[in-house]
Amino acid sequence: MTDDASGAERRGDAPERPGDVPEVHDRWLLVSVAGVLSFVAMLDMNIVNVALADISEGLGVSAATAQWAVLGYQLPVVALLLPVGHWLDDMGVRPALLAATAGFGLCGALAAASPWAFWLIAARIGQGACGAVLFVLMPVLAVRSVRPELRGRAMSVPATLGPLGAVVGPAAGGLLLDHLGWRWIFLVKIPLCLVALAVVWRAMPRGGRLRGPGRRSLADAALVATGVTILLLSLTLGSVAPAWLALVAVPPLWWWLRGPGGRPVTGLLRAAGLLRVHGAVLALAVGFAAMHYVVALRLQRDEDVSATTTGLTVLAFPLGMGLAGPLGGRLADRCGARPVAVTGAALTATGLLLLVLPGAGWSPPEVAWRLVLAGLGMGLTGGPTQALVMGAAPPGRAATVGSTVQLARSLGFTLGPALATAAWRLTGPDGGARTGLALAATAACLAVPLLALPARGPASLPGSATDAAPAAPR
């Protein structure tokens, strides 16, 4: 190491890496930014759905074309998570976060100003690419902003606010649509982005710089993006897409997994004992998304409940989640992340199983208390599960690990409604809702043993915020 490099490190000017977790003073303001940006990025997943008819009419395009205002965001978010994670491992958090947040807000403004559908779709694709960076960086920002013994509490902030954004999206979109018009759906997030930019600029230590991806990274991105995009399209457009379309996604994903880009990622997850935790994250996301889809559909279609009452009933789940999220983080820091995560998953499974029981009432109050119970469990699980994952990340690989868990969650959110729809069709209108809810409950039940089994490898090392409570600060 040269004298100049040594001096730079003493001054704190050395380039930062997302995977490095230096000794820091607790910066809860930055943890709050991680939560706000997680909320904003997830909000954009669902808030546009309610405006598709107005977008179609406003821009004079078909409903199928307007649907790309949603797909244009969702596809790059999920397809780019793994390549972005690998790319960000060798880059400072601060410059990447500033660029992604600014790009997210700018693309939102461009989408709101769209004179043509092509303009809107291009802006949404750009916003989705920036969203992929935000999804990867949020857990990294949270874990870097506090001491290891406070990791569970910090992780509970983005882990709770992110899914809340997904649930609140349709309700917020409906209010904006009724009072301000569809363009405001893209503008409403810009003030939050500006506040996040100001806080990161002032509060986050300087260091690192943006670097473009190399040729190998671009090739990996092309393979993963192609495979994941085809898979998501086959799931999202299941009613009109041919059944064999999902098989087309296999060759590029297999090529990536067996190549120099995929082998290090799968090897990292195996070595860190994280495969089971990722399976639990996927299962809980499937259960959550399937439940949300089936409950809303059954209340309105089978029970003749109004849209307003249905929306208020479904909000019982995020209410429970918001109440339990901070508690889950505190308990994880005191008792260890794994037992709290297992308890939360068991509560979620119990709440969903109660919706399936024969004779269970389907009046809004009867449904609401069961959703509150499931939401409490999901809130308890979110932060501790994230702490399990990020605590096991080897130095310099936090962004890669963060991207894999975000991919598991995003695939679960997409798989849930698709599987519930398939189950509903197979069993017919009479038993479709019960079958869909049974699927959701089974997925949540599967998460319990996956989280309960202890991790192997670095995930079990002392002080990694995994199986045991962290040591008290010295």
Short mmCIF file of C-alpha atoms in Angstrom, two decimals, residues 29-345:
data_model
loop_
_atom_site.label_atom_id
_atom_site.label_comp_id
_atom_site.label_asym_id
_atom_site.label_seq_id
_atom_site.Cartn_x
_atom_site.Cartn_y
_atom_site.Cartn_z
CA LEU A 29 -31.52 9.41 9.63
CA LEU A 30 -29.93 7.30 6.89
CA VAL A 31 -31.88 4.26 8.07
CA SER A 32 -35.03 6.38 7.68
CA VAL A 33 -33.96 7.24 4.13
CA ALA A 34 -33.58 3.51 3.42
CA GLY A 35 -37.14 2.99 4.65
CA VAL A 36 -38.58 5.90 2.67
CA LEU A 37 -36.91 4.86 -0.59
CA SER A 38 -38.00 1.23 -0.06
CA PHE A 39 -41.55 2.51 0.38
CA VAL A 40 -41.32 4.67 -2.75
CA ALA A 41 -39.83 1.91 -4.92
CA MET A 42 -42.45 -0.64 -3.83
CA LEU A 43 -45.26 1.94 -4.10
CA ASP A 44 -44.46 2.29 -7.79
CA MET A 45 -45.02 -1.45 -8.26
CA ASN A 46 -48.78 -1.14 -7.71
CA ILE A 47 -49.87 2.49 -7.71
CA VAL A 48 -50.11 2.70 -11.51
CA ASN A 49 -52.45 -0.30 -11.81
CA VAL A 50 -55.54 1.72 -10.92
CA ALA A 51 -54.79 4.36 -13.58
CA LEU A 52 -54.43 2.14 -16.65
CA ALA A 53 -57.89 2.95 -18.02
CA ASP A 54 -57.28 6.70 -17.64
CA ILE A 55 -53.81 6.41 -19.21
CA SER A 56 -55.31 4.49 -22.13
CA GLU A 57 -57.92 7.19 -22.66
CA GLY A 58 -55.57 10.11 -22.04
CA LEU A 59 -52.92 8.95 -24.49
CA GLY A 60 -55.34 7.38 -26.96
CA VAL A 61 -53.87 3.87 -26.84
CA SER A 62 -55.23 0.38 -26.27
CA ALA A 63 -55.53 -1.18 -22.82
CA ALA A 64 -52.77 -3.66 -23.74
CA THR A 65 -50.39 -0.79 -24.57
CA ALA A 66 -51.29 1.05 -21.37
CA GLN A 67 -50.42 -2.11 -19.41
CA TRP A 68 -46.78 -1.45 -20.29
CA ALA A 69 -46.85 1.55 -17.95
CA VAL A 70 -46.78 -1.12 -15.24
CA LEU A 71 -44.67 -3.80 -16.96
CA GLY A 72 -42.14 -1.20 -18.09
CA TYR A 73 -41.29 -0.62 -14.43
CA GLN A 74 -41.72 -4.09 -12.98
CA LEU A 75 -39.68 -6.01 -15.56
CA PRO A 76 -36.38 -4.08 -15.27
CA VAL A 77 -36.71 -3.92 -11.48
CA VAL A 78 -36.73 -7.70 -11.17
CA ALA A 79 -34.60 -8.56 -14.22
CA LEU A 80 -31.71 -6.29 -13.25
CA LEU A 81 -31.48 -7.07 -9.52
CA LEU A 82 -28.74 -9.71 -9.76
CA PRO A 83 -26.54 -7.91 -12.32
CA VAL A 84 -26.91 -4.64 -10.41
CA GLY A 85 -25.95 -6.33 -7.14
CA HIS A 86 -22.74 -7.73 -8.61
CA TRP A 87 -21.91 -4.37 -10.21
CA LEU A 88 -22.50 -2.40 -6.98
CA ASP A 89 -20.23 -4.63 -4.92
CA ASP A 90 -17.24 -2.73 -6.33
CA MET A 91 -18.72 0.73 -6.03
CA GLY A 92 -19.36 3.26 -3.26
CA VAL A 93 -22.87 3.41 -1.84
CA ARG A 94 -23.16 7.19 -1.78
CA PRO A 95 -22.64 8.03 -5.47
CA ALA A 96 -24.75 5.07 -6.61
CA LEU A 97 -27.56 6.03 -4.22
CA LEU A 98 -27.52 9.68 -5.28
CA ALA A 99 -27.57 8.76 -8.97
CA ALA A 100 -30.35 6.17 -8.61
CA THR A 101 -32.56 8.45 -6.49
CA ALA A 102 -32.11 11.39 -8.85
CA GLY A 103 -32.77 9.16 -11.86
CA PHE A 104 -35.87 7.69 -10.23
CA GLY A 105 -37.35 11.13 -9.58
CA LEU A 106 -36.40 12.46 -13.02
CA CYS A 107 -37.96 9.50 -14.82
CA GLY A 108 -41.11 9.99 -12.74
CA ALA A 109 -41.32 13.60 -13.92
CA LEU A 110 -40.77 12.50 -17.53
CA ALA A 111 -43.51 9.88 -17.18
CA ALA A 112 -45.93 12.50 -15.85
CA ALA A 113 -45.16 14.77 -18.81
CA SER A 114 -45.61 12.01 -21.40
CA PRO A 115 -47.29 13.21 -24.61
CA TRP A 116 -47.16 9.71 -26.18
CA ALA A 117 -47.27 6.13 -24.98
CA PHE A 118 -43.74 5.39 -26.24
CA TRP A 119 -42.40 8.27 -24.13
CA LEU A 120 -44.23 6.95 -21.05
CA ILE A 121 -42.96 3.40 -21.51
CA ALA A 122 -39.37 4.57 -22.02
CA ALA A 123 -39.56 6.71 -18.86
CA ARG A 124 -40.96 3.79 -16.89
CA ILE A 125 -38.18 1.46 -18.09
CA GLY A 126 -35.62 4.01 -16.93
CA GLN A 127 -37.41 4.34 -13.61
CA GLY A 128 -37.42 0.57 -13.23
CA ALA A 129 -33.66 0.40 -13.80
CA CYS A 130 -33.14 3.05 -11.10
CA GLY A 131 -35.58 1.16 -8.88
CA ALA A 132 -33.46 -1.99 -9.18
CA VAL A 133 -30.46 -0.05 -7.82
CA LEU A 134 -32.56 1.31 -4.95
CA PHE A 135 -33.86 -2.15 -4.02
CA VAL A 136 -30.30 -3.49 -3.84
CA LEU A 137 -28.88 -0.54 -1.91
CA MET A 138 -31.59 -0.10 0.75
CA PRO A 139 -30.57 -3.05 2.98
CA VAL A 140 -26.91 -2.18 2.40
CA LEU A 141 -27.54 1.42 3.52
CA ALA A 142 -29.39 0.23 6.62
CA VAL A 143 -26.72 -2.28 7.66
CA ARG A 144 -23.90 0.25 7.13
CA SER A 145 -25.61 2.98 9.16
CA VAL A 146 -25.66 1.28 12.58
CA ARG A 147 -23.54 -0.93 14.79
CA PRO A 148 -23.94 -4.71 14.33
CA GLU A 149 -25.83 -5.07 17.61
CA LEU A 150 -28.57 -2.75 16.27
CA ARG A 151 -28.82 -4.41 12.88
CA GLY A 152 -32.22 -6.04 13.47
CA ARG A 153 -33.81 -2.74 14.46
CA ALA A 154 -32.34 -0.98 11.44
CA MET A 155 -33.35 -3.73 9.01
CA SER A 156 -36.93 -3.63 10.25
CA VAL A 157 -37.36 -0.13 8.80
CA PRO A 158 -36.96 -0.89 5.05
CA ALA A 159 -38.27 -4.45 5.54
CA THR A 160 -41.54 -3.05 6.92
CA LEU A 161 -41.98 0.11 4.85
CA GLY A 162 -41.26 -1.64 1.53
CA PRO A 163 -44.19 -4.08 1.63
CA LEU A 164 -46.39 -1.34 3.11
CA GLY A 165 -45.73 0.67 -0.04
CA ALA A 166 -46.93 -2.26 -2.15
CA VAL A 167 -50.18 -2.52 -0.19
CA VAL A 168 -50.87 1.21 0.06
CA GLY A 169 -50.23 1.74 -3.67
CA PRO A 170 -53.73 1.01 -5.04
CA ALA A 171 -55.49 3.07 -2.34
CA ALA A 172 -53.16 6.04 -2.82
CA GLY A 173 -53.45 5.73 -6.58
CA GLY A 174 -57.24 5.76 -6.39
CA LEU A 175 -57.29 8.95 -4.34
CA LEU A 176 -54.89 10.72 -6.69
CA LEU A 177 -56.83 9.53 -9.72
CA ASP A 178 -60.16 10.79 -8.36
CA HIS A 179 -58.93 14.23 -7.35
CA LEU A 180 -55.86 15.15 -9.43
CA GLY A 181 -55.62 12.90 -12.50
CA TRP A 182 -53.34 10.10 -13.65
CA ARG A 183 -50.21 12.21 -14.18
CA TRP A 184 -50.00 12.93 -10.44
CA ILE A 185 -49.50 9.22 -9.78
CA PHE A 186 -45.98 9.66 -11.20
CA LEU A 187 -45.36 13.03 -9.52
CA VAL A 188 -46.36 12.19 -5.95
CA LYS A 189 -43.07 10.40 -5.18
CA ILE A 190 -40.78 13.21 -6.35
CA PRO A 191 -40.87 15.22 -3.07
CA LEU A 192 -39.78 12.12 -1.15
CA CYS A 193 -36.92 11.60 -3.61
CA LEU A 194 -35.80 15.21 -3.16
CA VAL A 195 -35.82 14.88 0.63
CA ALA A 196 -33.83 11.63 0.38
CA LEU A 197 -31.29 13.29 -1.92
CA ALA A 198 -30.79 16.17 0.50
CA VAL A 199 -30.32 13.86 3.49
CA VAL A 200 -27.90 11.53 1.71
CA TRP A 201 -25.90 14.48 0.35
CA ARG A 202 -25.48 16.01 3.80
CA ALA A 203 -25.47 13.07 6.18
CA MET A 204 -23.69 10.25 4.35
CA PRO A 205 -19.87 10.14 4.43
CA ARG A 206 -18.27 10.95 1.11
CA GLY A 207 -16.33 8.34 -0.77
CA GLY A 208 -16.39 6.12 -3.83
CA ARG A 209 -17.30 7.00 -7.37
CA LEU A 210 -19.51 5.72 -10.14
CA ARG A 211 -18.01 3.24 -12.58
CA GLY A 212 -19.63 1.70 -15.60
CA PRO A 213 -20.17 -2.07 -15.73
CA GLY A 214 -17.55 -4.15 -17.52
CA ARG A 215 -18.07 -6.32 -20.57
CA ARG A 216 -18.54 -9.44 -18.43
CA SER A 217 -21.15 -7.69 -16.29
CA LEU A 218 -23.05 -6.54 -19.37
CA ALA A 219 -23.11 -10.09 -20.76
CA ASP A 220 -24.38 -11.44 -17.42
CA ALA A 221 -27.00 -8.70 -17.29
CA ALA A 222 -28.21 -9.60 -20.77
CA LEU A 223 -28.59 -13.29 -19.87
CA VAL A 224 -30.33 -12.73 -16.54
CA ALA A 225 -32.55 -9.94 -17.85
CA THR A 226 -33.63 -12.04 -20.84
CA GLY A 227 -34.49 -15.10 -18.77
CA VAL A 228 -36.23 -13.26 -15.92
CA THR A 229 -38.17 -10.99 -18.30
CA ILE A 230 -39.53 -13.98 -20.26
CA LEU A 231 -40.43 -15.74 -17.01
CA LEU A 232 -42.24 -12.70 -15.61
CA LEU A 233 -44.10 -12.09 -18.86
CA SER A 234 -45.29 -15.70 -18.91
CA LEU A 235 -46.60 -15.31 -15.35
CA THR A 236 -48.06 -11.83 -15.71
CA LEU A 237 -49.72 -12.48 -19.06
CA GLY A 238 -50.68 -16.06 -18.24
CA SER A 239 -54.20 -15.72 -19.65
CA VAL A 240 -52.97 -14.73 -23.11
CA ALA A 241 -49.38 -16.03 -23.24
CA PRO A 242 -48.74 -19.59 -24.47
CA ALA A 243 -47.96 -22.13 -21.76
CA TRP A 244 -44.56 -22.98 -23.27
CA LEU A 245 -43.29 -19.40 -22.96
CA ALA A 246 -41.91 -20.03 -19.46
CA LEU A 247 -39.67 -22.79 -20.88
CA VAL A 248 -37.96 -20.25 -23.13
CA ALA A 249 -36.57 -18.60 -19.98
CA VAL A 250 -34.62 -21.72 -19.00
CA PRO A 251 -31.67 -21.61 -21.49
CA PRO A 252 -30.40 -18.06 -20.71
CA LEU A 253 -30.82 -18.54 -16.95
CA TRP A 254 -29.09 -21.95 -17.07
CA TRP A 255 -26.27 -20.51 -19.14
CA TRP A 256 -25.81 -17.73 -16.59
CA LEU A 257 -25.96 -20.11 -13.60
CA ARG A 258 -23.29 -22.38 -15.12
CA GLY A 259 -21.08 -19.51 -16.26
CA PRO A 260 -18.60 -17.19 -14.53
CA GLY A 261 -21.38 -14.80 -13.53
CA GLY A 262 -23.75 -17.23 -11.82
CA ARG A 263 -21.35 -19.68 -10.15
CA PRO A 264 -19.95 -17.14 -7.64
CA VAL A 265 -23.49 -16.08 -6.64
CA THR A 266 -24.77 -19.62 -6.03
CA GLY A 267 -21.51 -20.55 -4.33
CA LEU A 268 -21.80 -17.52 -2.05
CA LEU A 269 -25.35 -18.42 -1.00
CA ARG A 270 -24.38 -22.02 -0.28
CA ALA A 271 -21.24 -21.08 1.64
CA ALA A 272 -23.08 -18.51 3.74
CA GLY A 273 -25.95 -20.92 4.50
CA LEU A 274 -28.49 -18.57 2.95
CA LEU A 275 -30.39 -20.81 0.54
CA ARG A 276 -33.02 -21.79 3.12
CA VAL A 277 -33.54 -18.20 4.22
CA HIS A 278 -34.05 -17.17 0.60
CA GLY A 279 -36.58 -19.99 0.23
CA ALA A 280 -38.44 -18.65 3.27
CA VAL A 281 -38.47 -15.13 1.84
CA LEU A 282 -39.86 -16.47 -1.44
CA ALA A 283 -42.52 -18.56 0.34
CA LEU A 284 -43.71 -15.69 2.54
CA ALA A 285 -43.91 -13.36 -0.45
CA VAL A 286 -45.96 -15.94 -2.37
CA GLY A 287 -48.31 -16.34 0.60
CA PHE A 288 -48.69 -12.59 1.09
CA ALA A 289 -49.37 -11.84 -2.59
CA ALA A 290 -51.74 -14.78 -3.10
CA MET A 291 -53.70 -13.89 0.04
CA HIS A 292 -54.00 -10.23 -0.96
CA TYR A 293 -55.28 -11.19 -4.41
CA VAL A 294 -57.78 -13.84 -3.26
CA VAL A 295 -59.23 -11.92 -0.31
CA ALA A 296 -59.98 -8.82 -2.36
CA LEU A 297 -61.48 -10.88 -5.18
CA ARG A 298 -63.68 -13.01 -2.92
CA LEU A 299 -65.00 -10.10 -0.86
CA GLN A 300 -66.11 -8.21 -3.96
CA ARG A 301 -67.14 -11.08 -6.24
CA ASP A 302 -68.59 -13.67 -3.83
CA GLU A 303 -69.60 -11.63 -0.78
CA ASP A 304 -70.83 -8.55 -2.66
CA VAL A 305 -68.78 -6.19 -0.49
CA SER A 306 -68.19 -2.68 -1.84
CA ALA A 307 -64.79 -1.67 -3.19
CA THR A 308 -64.32 0.86 -0.37
CA THR A 309 -65.11 -1.68 2.36
CA THR A 310 -62.88 -4.25 0.66
CA GLY A 311 -60.00 -1.78 0.56
CA LEU A 312 -60.41 -0.93 4.24
CA THR A 313 -60.60 -4.62 5.17
CA VAL A 314 -57.45 -5.52 3.28
CA LEU A 315 -55.64 -2.63 4.99
CA ALA A 316 -55.88 -4.66 8.22
CA PHE A 317 -52.84 -6.64 7.06
CA PRO A 318 -50.48 -3.65 6.65
CA LEU A 319 -51.85 -2.23 9.92
CA GLY A 320 -50.67 -5.31 11.80
CA MET A 321 -47.43 -5.32 9.87
CA GLY A 322 -46.69 -1.67 10.65
CA LEU A 323 -47.38 -2.22 14.36
CA ALA A 324 -45.14 -5.30 14.66
CA GLY A 325 -42.27 -4.22 12.39
CA PRO A 326 -40.36 -2.04 14.90
CA LEU A 327 -40.99 -4.61 17.65
CA GLY A 328 -39.54 -7.38 15.49
CA GLY A 329 -36.32 -5.43 15.01
CA ARG A 330 -35.93 -4.72 18.74
CA LEU A 331 -36.61 -8.34 19.67
CA ALA A 332 -34.09 -9.52 17.07
CA ASP A 333 -31.39 -7.35 18.62
CA ARG A 334 -32.17 -8.72 22.08
CA CYS A 335 -33.07 -12.36 21.48
CA GLY A 336 -31.49 -13.13 18.11
CA ALA A 337 -32.90 -12.80 14.62
CA ARG A 338 -33.74 -16.44 13.94
CA PRO A 339 -36.21 -17.16 16.79
CA VAL A 340 -38.05 -13.90 16.13
CA ALA A 341 -38.26 -14.63 12.40
CA VAL A 342 -39.59 -18.14 13.07
CA THR A 343 -42.21 -16.81 15.50
CA GLY A 344 -43.35 -14.21 12.98
CA ALA A 345 -43.62 -16.75 10.17
#
